[in-house]
Amino acid sequence: MGFAYTKLALLSVIIFISIFPQTYISHDIESSFLQCFSSGLENSNSTTKVILTQNSSSYTPLLQSSIRNNRFLESSVPKPYLIVIPNDLFQIQKTIICSKKQGLEIRVRSGGHDYEGLSYVSNVPFLMIDLRNLRSITIDIKEENAWVQAGATLGELYYAIANKSNLHGFPAGSCPTVGVGGHFSGGGFGTIFRKYGLATDNIIDAQIIDVNGNILNREMMGEDLFWAIRGGGGSSFGVITAWKVKLVRVPLIVTIFDIPNRLDQNATTLFMKWQIIANKLPSELFLHSVLGIAANSSSDSGKTVTVSFTGLYLGKSDDLLPLMQNNFEELGLQRDNCTEMSWIQSVLYLTGHSINGSLEVLLQRNTTLTSFKAKSDYVTDPIPMSGLEGLWNLILEEDRPTLIMTPYGGRMSEISETETPFPHRNGIIYGIQYLVDWEKNEETPKHVDWIRRLYAYMTPYVSKGPRAAYLNYRDLDLGVNRENTSYEEAKSWGVKYFKSNFERLAQVKDEVDPTNFFRDEQSILPLSRETSLVDKDNA
Ligand SMILES: Cc1cc2nc3c(=O)[nH]c(=O)nc-3n(C[C@H](O)[C@H](O)[C@H](O)COP(=O)(O)OP(=O)(O)OC[C@H]3O[C@@H](n4cnc5c(N)ncnc54)[C@H](O)[C@@H]3O)c2cc1C
Ligand SMILES: *[C@@H]1O[C@H](CO)[C@@H](O)[C@H](O)[C@H]1NC(C)=O
Ligand SMILES: *[C@@H]1O[C@H](CO)[C@@H](O)[C@H](O)[C@H]1NC(C)=O
Ligand SMILES: *[C@@H]1O[C@H](CO)[C@@H](O)[C@H](O)[C@H]1NC(C)=O
Ligand SMILES: *[C@@H]1O[C@H](CO)[C@@H](O)[C@H](O)[C@H]1NC(C)=O
Ligand SMILES: *[C@@H]1O[C@H](CO)[C@@H](O)[C@H](O)[C@H]1NC(C)=O
Ligand SMILES: *[C@@H]1O[C@H](CO)[C@@H](O)[C@H](O)[C@H]1NC(C)=O
Ligand SMILES: *[C@@H]1O[C@H](CO)[C@@H](O)[C@H](O)[C@H]1NC(C)=O
Ligand SMILES: *[C@@H]1O[C@H](CO)[C@@H](O)[C@H](O)[C@H]1NC(C)=O
Ligand SMILES: *[C@@H]1O[C@H](CO)[C@@H](O)[C@H](O)[C@H]1NC(C)=O
């Protein structure tokens, strides 16, 4: 009995050590970090609410509260050692300085929508800064601009604008829970971007805390860094704490329509036509197509591909109908299919809320969750009929596939590729987002395999040299930074997101963060990393 007990005890000690080696490291780092953080802070009572250790009862609810992909709720997913929830900029400055001292990496989370969870997942020891408490929004209708703190959501911004004016809006994404911290720094498009450009095209100032803990505005950070954070992603350059944006003028009435078509309703022919006109329509009309599956009405067991055309027109249906008649008669749009509403109601509509309901729903941060994987592409020549046939077959293999085809053109074609790091401008007909979601994480490999096969299939039909991708639809299949990744290696996939802007991003990185403190699995490496590796080899 005694012997058995001792052996068991010994065994559990060994198991404990081998399973939890990080726990020991983390306690050291934790206490040193806490000591560093609270030194000079007289109100150390607030530290307990600002910093959550893994022991804290609020740690798990807080971590999970803005995880948007169930894949990353699994217990095996690595978690931050500490969570910092700053109430002011000073606490961010302290966090940067103390993390550097302890050799802890940091990850910054605004809305938590990163497709690969990079704002809260990493295999290295790290601390997460969650900006939820820095979310104030100040609207200046007379000057037609706004300061928005990075922890605010798109819904909060849209709500704040609508609260002050029914003639103003902002061109960003459709999902109200997306955070402005990640969304604006990666581009950010929505249903009025053909008229006004990306969210990032409408940023006029910003506030960032750099690697030395300095708080910088546009004038202080200089035009290179200001350029880099408008599309190059925030996570490589510092902690962005606020944006100043230009509001745009929207008409009192906009018109929405939604026309689904199955294959037996000429969906293929309609899609062929759409590919030709989508990016040439007037910029007031956004007409995207969403591919999915539906039950085949003439067969109980069968499924069919559906192509749904959803439009938002900045104007009344009286003007929209002749425009559609002239450009896309085949769709058969009729007055009965159109709903006129205000711009803010269109935001509700596109989120699936009742357009006559309260705007307060835009302030909700909770959403229903599934597991998902997504990828992106850009199309510069219409996909031929032969290509679509194979695509339909692949779509029919999945349970819950969605392909969102977003038309470019309009204002997007007028902005040069180098104006911001976001390079997908003139010449793009449409962007594709491939998406699959599922309920059970045991099924993850099956669905990830499907989306990779789909991506491989699409190779001949999409942009080449490089095969372009959208940063905000982050995809770690494209490449991942490792400790020894060279500039050239990182470039091989970095150009997919940034094309020729990649090199300038690496130069800016070199200027503002040469030791590569701000980093993650897909961050920009300093340009000099190439040189230093070469030097080492030569020595
Ligand atoms: C449901 C859903 C709908 C979406 N709809 C759209 C859409 O309509 N249009 C569109 O363009 N995109 C859309 N996206 C993609 C979205 O734009 C990106 O996921 C975006 O990066 C999310 O920003 P976030 O702040 O919510 O995410 P986070 O996960 O918090 O951050 C994303 C990245 O930015 C970094 N980051 C965040 N905040 C800061 C900061 N303050 N300073 C420095 N770095 C920071 C993070 O470290 C991370 O690398 C959607 C995503 C989802 C999940
Ligand atoms: C402790 O926290 C409370 C509430 O957050 C605050 O009002 C108070 O000033 C803090 N105490 C000190 C000493 O700062
Ligand atoms: C966390 O809890 C463990 C045991 O429950 C304890 O030994 C450790 O000191 C705690 N860590 C912190 C930072 O409070
Ligand atoms: C604006 O917000 C205030 C308080 O949040 C609210 O009372 C008011 O009804 C809102 N006004 C509009 C026009 O939405
Ligand atoms: C469009 O309107 C026509 C005429 O009322 C109607 O027959 C048709 O079903 C509508 N289409 C959709 C998708 O609602
Ligand atoms: C629907 O199912 C029927 C019977 O199986 C089949 O003949 C038809 O082609 C299917 N239609 C579509 C659009 O897939
Ligand atoms: C499909 O298109 C053809 C040719 O444009 C047309 O004659 C036919 O009525 C359409 N079918 C449906 C179901 O819309
Ligand atoms: C919204 O309200 C308008 C005007 O009261 C009404 O005509 C319309 O049917 C309502 N729409 C919905 C979806 O409830
Ligand atoms: C979010 O929370 C609100 C209030 O608790 C609730 O009414 C709503 O249904 C929730 N939304 C989702 C998508 O879970
Ligand atoms: C980089 O490190 C990985 C392991 O982390 C190793 O497999 C790879 O060969 C290394 N590459 C170079 C170029 O050293």
PDB file of N, CA, C and O in Angstrom, residues 472-504:
ATOM      1  N   ASN A 472      -6.870  40.910 -43.755  1.00  0.00           N
ATOM      2  CA  ASN A 472      -7.902  40.755 -42.723  1.00  0.00           C
ATOM      3  C   ASN A 472      -8.611  39.400 -42.803  1.00  0.00           C
ATOM      4  O   ASN A 472      -9.370  39.048 -41.911  1.00  0.00           O
ATOM      5  N   TYR A 473      -8.382  38.652 -43.894  1.00  0.00           N
ATOM      6  CA  TYR A 473      -8.857  37.264 -43.931  1.00  0.00           C
ATOM      7  C   TYR A 473      -7.648  36.368 -43.675  1.00  0.00           C
ATOM      8  O   TYR A 473      -7.283  35.528 -44.483  1.00  0.00           O
ATOM      9  N   ARG A 474      -7.038  36.576 -42.549  1.00  0.00           N
ATOM     10  CA  ARG A 474      -5.749  35.956 -42.253  1.00  0.00           C
ATOM     11  C   ARG A 474      -5.784  34.447 -42.459  1.00  0.00           C
ATOM     12  O   ARG A 474      -6.720  33.774 -42.071  1.00  0.00           O
ATOM     13  N   ASP A 475      -4.680  33.946 -43.073  1.00  0.00           N
ATOM     14  CA  ASP A 475      -4.604  32.539 -43.435  1.00  0.00           C
ATOM     15  C   ASP A 475      -3.183  32.055 -43.174  1.00  0.00           C
ATOM     16  O   ASP A 475      -2.262  32.376 -43.914  1.00  0.00           O
ATOM     17  N   LEU A 476      -3.007  31.262 -42.126  1.00  0.00           N
ATOM     18  CA  LEU A 476      -1.650  30.814 -41.783  1.00  0.00           C
ATOM     19  C   LEU A 476      -1.126  29.764 -42.758  1.00  0.00           C
ATOM     20  O   LEU A 476       0.060  29.456 -42.735  1.00  0.00           O
ATOM     21  N   ASP A 477      -1.998  29.229 -43.643  1.00  0.00           N
ATOM     22  CA  ASP A 477      -1.501  28.317 -44.680  1.00  0.00           C
ATOM     23  C   ASP A 477      -0.509  29.024 -45.599  1.00  0.00           C
ATOM     24  O   ASP A 477       0.321  28.390 -46.241  1.00  0.00           O
ATOM     25  N   LEU A 478      -0.600  30.347 -45.699  1.00  0.00           N
ATOM     26  CA  LEU A 478       0.269  31.079 -46.628  1.00  0.00           C
ATOM     27  C   LEU A 478       1.710  31.110 -46.142  1.00  0.00           C
ATOM     28  O   LEU A 478       2.644  31.187 -46.936  1.00  0.00           O
ATOM     29  N   GLY A 479       1.913  31.059 -44.833  1.00  0.00           N
ATOM     30  CA  GLY A 479       3.267  31.096 -44.294  1.00  0.00           C
ATOM     31  C   GLY A 479       3.235  31.524 -42.840  1.00  0.00           C
ATOM     32  O   GLY A 479       2.290  32.168 -42.404  1.00  0.00           O
ATOM     33  N   VAL A 480       4.274  31.133 -42.106  1.00  0.00           N
ATOM     34  CA  VAL A 480       4.334  31.442 -40.677  1.00  0.00           C
ATOM     35  C   VAL A 480       5.769  31.825 -40.321  1.00  0.00           C
ATOM     36  O   VAL A 480       6.711  31.161 -40.734  1.00  0.00           O
ATOM     37  N   ASN A 481       5.922  32.895 -39.569  1.00  0.00           N
ATOM     38  CA  ASN A 481       7.245  33.291 -39.071  1.00  0.00           C
ATOM     39  C   ASN A 481       7.735  32.293 -38.036  1.00  0.00           C
ATOM     40  O   ASN A 481       6.995  31.934 -37.127  1.00  0.00           O
ATOM     41  N   ARG A 482       8.999  31.876 -38.178  1.00  0.00           N
ATOM     42  CA  ARG A 482       9.641  31.126 -37.101  1.00  0.00           C
ATOM     43  C   ARG A 482      10.826  31.935 -36.610  1.00  0.00           C
ATOM     44  O   ARG A 482      11.169  32.952 -37.195  1.00  0.00           O
ATOM     45  N   GLU A 483      11.446  31.454 -35.552  1.00  0.00           N
ATOM     46  CA  GLU A 483      12.580  32.172 -34.955  1.00  0.00           C
ATOM     47  C   GLU A 483      13.650  32.461 -36.017  1.00  0.00           C
ATOM     48  O   GLU A 483      14.269  33.507 -36.016  1.00  0.00           O
ATOM     49  N   ASN A 484      13.848  31.499 -36.940  1.00  0.00           N
ATOM     50  CA  ASN A 484      14.940  31.638 -37.908  1.00  0.00           C
ATOM     51  C   ASN A 484      14.463  32.083 -39.298  1.00  0.00           C
ATOM     52  O   ASN A 484      15.199  31.976 -40.273  1.00  0.00           O
ATOM     53  N   THR A 485      13.221  32.544 -39.418  1.00  0.00           N
ATOM     54  CA  THR A 485      12.710  32.951 -40.733  1.00  0.00           C
ATOM     55  C   THR A 485      13.498  34.151 -41.266  1.00  0.00           C
ATOM     56  O   THR A 485      13.690  35.133 -40.551  1.00  0.00           O
ATOM     57  N   SER A 486      13.953  34.050 -42.507  1.00  0.00           N
ATOM     58  CA  SER A 486      14.703  35.158 -43.097  1.00  0.00           C
ATOM     59  C   SER A 486      13.739  36.101 -43.797  1.00  0.00           C
ATOM     60  O   SER A 486      12.583  35.754 -44.070  1.00  0.00           O
ATOM     61  N   TYR A 487      14.235  37.286 -44.095  1.00  0.00           N
ATOM     62  CA  TYR A 487      13.435  38.273 -44.809  1.00  0.00           C
ATOM     63  C   TYR A 487      12.926  37.693 -46.129  1.00  0.00           C
ATOM     64  O   TYR A 487      11.759  37.850 -46.478  1.00  0.00           O
ATOM     65  N   GLU A 488      13.791  37.011 -46.865  1.00  0.00           N
ATOM     66  CA  GLU A 488      13.400  36.475 -48.169  1.00  0.00           C
ATOM     67  C   GLU A 488      12.273  35.443 -48.047  1.00  0.00           C
ATOM     68  O   GLU A 488      11.348  35.425 -48.850  1.00  0.00           O
ATOM     69  N   GLU A 489      12.374  34.607 -47.022  1.00  0.00           N
ATOM     70  CA  GLU A 489      11.310  33.612 -46.808  1.00  0.00           C
ATOM     71  C   GLU A 489       9.986  34.308 -46.498  1.00  0.00           C
ATOM     72  O   GLU A 489       8.941  33.967 -47.040  1.00  0.00           O
ATOM     73  N   ALA A 490      10.057  35.281 -45.588  1.00  0.00           N
ATOM     74  CA  ALA A 490       8.835  35.985 -45.184  1.00  0.00           C
ATOM     75  C   ALA A 490       8.243  36.723 -46.377  1.00  0.00           C
ATOM     76  O   ALA A 490       7.025  36.845 -46.513  1.00  0.00           O
ATOM     77  N   LYS A 491       9.126  37.186 -47.259  1.00  0.00           N
ATOM     78  CA  LYS A 491       8.668  37.925 -48.427  1.00  0.00           C
ATOM     79  C   LYS A 491       7.849  37.033 -49.366  1.00  0.00           C
ATOM     80  O   LYS A 491       6.897  37.490 -49.995  1.00  0.00           O
ATOM     81  N   SER A 492       8.220  35.750 -49.434  1.00  0.00           N
ATOM     82  CA  SER A 492       7.555  34.860 -50.393  1.00  0.00           C
ATOM     83  C   SER A 492       6.046  34.816 -50.140  1.00  0.00           C
ATOM     84  O   SER A 492       5.263  34.673 -51.067  1.00  0.00           O
ATOM     85  N   TRP A 493       5.633  34.950 -48.915  1.00  0.00           N
ATOM     86  CA  TRP A 493       4.186  34.999 -48.673  1.00  0.00           C
ATOM     87  C   TRP A 493       3.707  36.398 -48.318  1.00  0.00           C
ATOM     88  O   TRP A 493       2.545  36.728 -48.539  1.00  0.00           O
ATOM     89  N   GLY A 494       4.622  37.239 -47.805  1.00  0.00           N
ATOM     90  CA  GLY A 494       4.213  38.608 -47.467  1.00  0.00           C
ATOM     91  C   GLY A 494       3.721  39.386 -48.679  1.00  0.00           C
ATOM     92  O   GLY A 494       2.807  40.210 -48.579  1.00  0.00           O
ATOM     93  N   VAL A 495       4.307  39.112 -49.860  1.00  0.00           N
ATOM     94  CA  VAL A 495       3.881  39.829 -51.068  1.00  0.00           C
ATOM     95  C   VAL A 495       2.457  39.465 -51.482  1.00  0.00           C
ATOM     96  O   VAL A 495       1.817  40.205 -52.218  1.00  0.00           O
ATOM     97  N   LYS A 496       1.968  38.341 -51.000  1.00  0.00           N
ATOM     98  CA  LYS A 496       0.580  37.983 -51.318  1.00  0.00           C
ATOM     99  C   LYS A 496      -0.384  38.989 -50.689  1.00  0.00           C
ATOM    100  O   LYS A 496      -1.377  39.373 -51.281  1.00  0.00           O
ATOM    101  N   TYR A 497      -0.080  39.396 -49.475  1.00  0.00           N
ATOM    102  CA  TYR A 497      -0.922  40.381 -48.804  1.00  0.00           C
ATOM    103  C   TYR A 497      -0.641  41.809 -49.291  1.00  0.00           C
ATOM    104  O   TYR A 497      -1.548  42.631 -49.332  1.00  0.00           O
ATOM    105  N   PHE A 498       0.640  42.100 -49.593  1.00  0.00           N
ATOM    106  CA  PHE A 498       1.031  43.504 -49.773  1.00  0.00           C
ATOM    107  C   PHE A 498       1.649  43.832 -51.122  1.00  0.00           C
ATOM    108  O   PHE A 498       2.005  44.986 -51.377  1.00  0.00           O
ATOM    109  N   LYS A 499       1.853  42.823 -51.986  1.00  0.00           N
ATOM    110  CA  LYS A 499       2.538  43.028 -53.267  1.00  0.00           C
ATOM    111  C   LYS A 499       3.828  43.817 -53.041  1.00  0.00           C
ATOM    112  O   LYS A 499       4.572  43.529 -52.121  1.00  0.00           O
ATOM    113  N   SER A 500       4.054  44.864 -53.873  1.00  0.00           N
ATOM    114  CA  SER A 500       5.345  45.559 -53.788  1.00  0.00           C
ATOM    115  C   SER A 500       5.470  46.411 -52.526  1.00  0.00           C
ATOM    116  O   SER A 500       6.549  46.914 -52.226  1.00  0.00           O
ATOM    117  N   ASN A 501       4.395  46.586 -51.786  1.00  0.00           N
ATOM    118  CA  ASN A 501       4.481  47.371 -50.549  1.00  0.00           C
ATOM    119  C   ASN A 501       5.199  46.616 -49.430  1.00  0.00           C
ATOM    120  O   ASN A 501       5.522  47.198 -48.401  1.00  0.00           O
ATOM    121  N   PHE A 502       5.427  45.322 -49.651  1.00  0.00           N
ATOM    122  CA  PHE A 502       6.032  44.521 -48.588  1.00  0.00           C
ATOM    123  C   PHE A 502       7.387  45.078 -48.160  1.00  0.00           C
ATOM    124  O   PHE A 502       7.693  45.184 -46.978  1.00  0.00           O
ATOM    125  N   GLU A 503       8.192  45.482 -49.157  1.00  0.00           N
ATOM    126  CA  GLU A 503       9.537  45.950 -48.829  1.00  0.00           C
ATOM    127  C   GLU A 503       9.492  47.243 -48.010  1.00  0.00           C
ATOM    128  O   GLU A 503      10.245  47.407 -47.050  1.00  0.00           O
ATOM    129  N   ARG A 504       8.595  48.151 -48.399  1.00  0.00           N
ATOM    130  CA  ARG A 504       8.500  49.399 -47.621  1.00  0.00           C
ATOM    131  C   ARG A 504       8.038  49.119 -46.188  1.00  0.00           C
ATOM    132  O   ARG A 504       8.505  49.753 -45.245  1.00  0.00           O
TER     133      ARG A 504
END
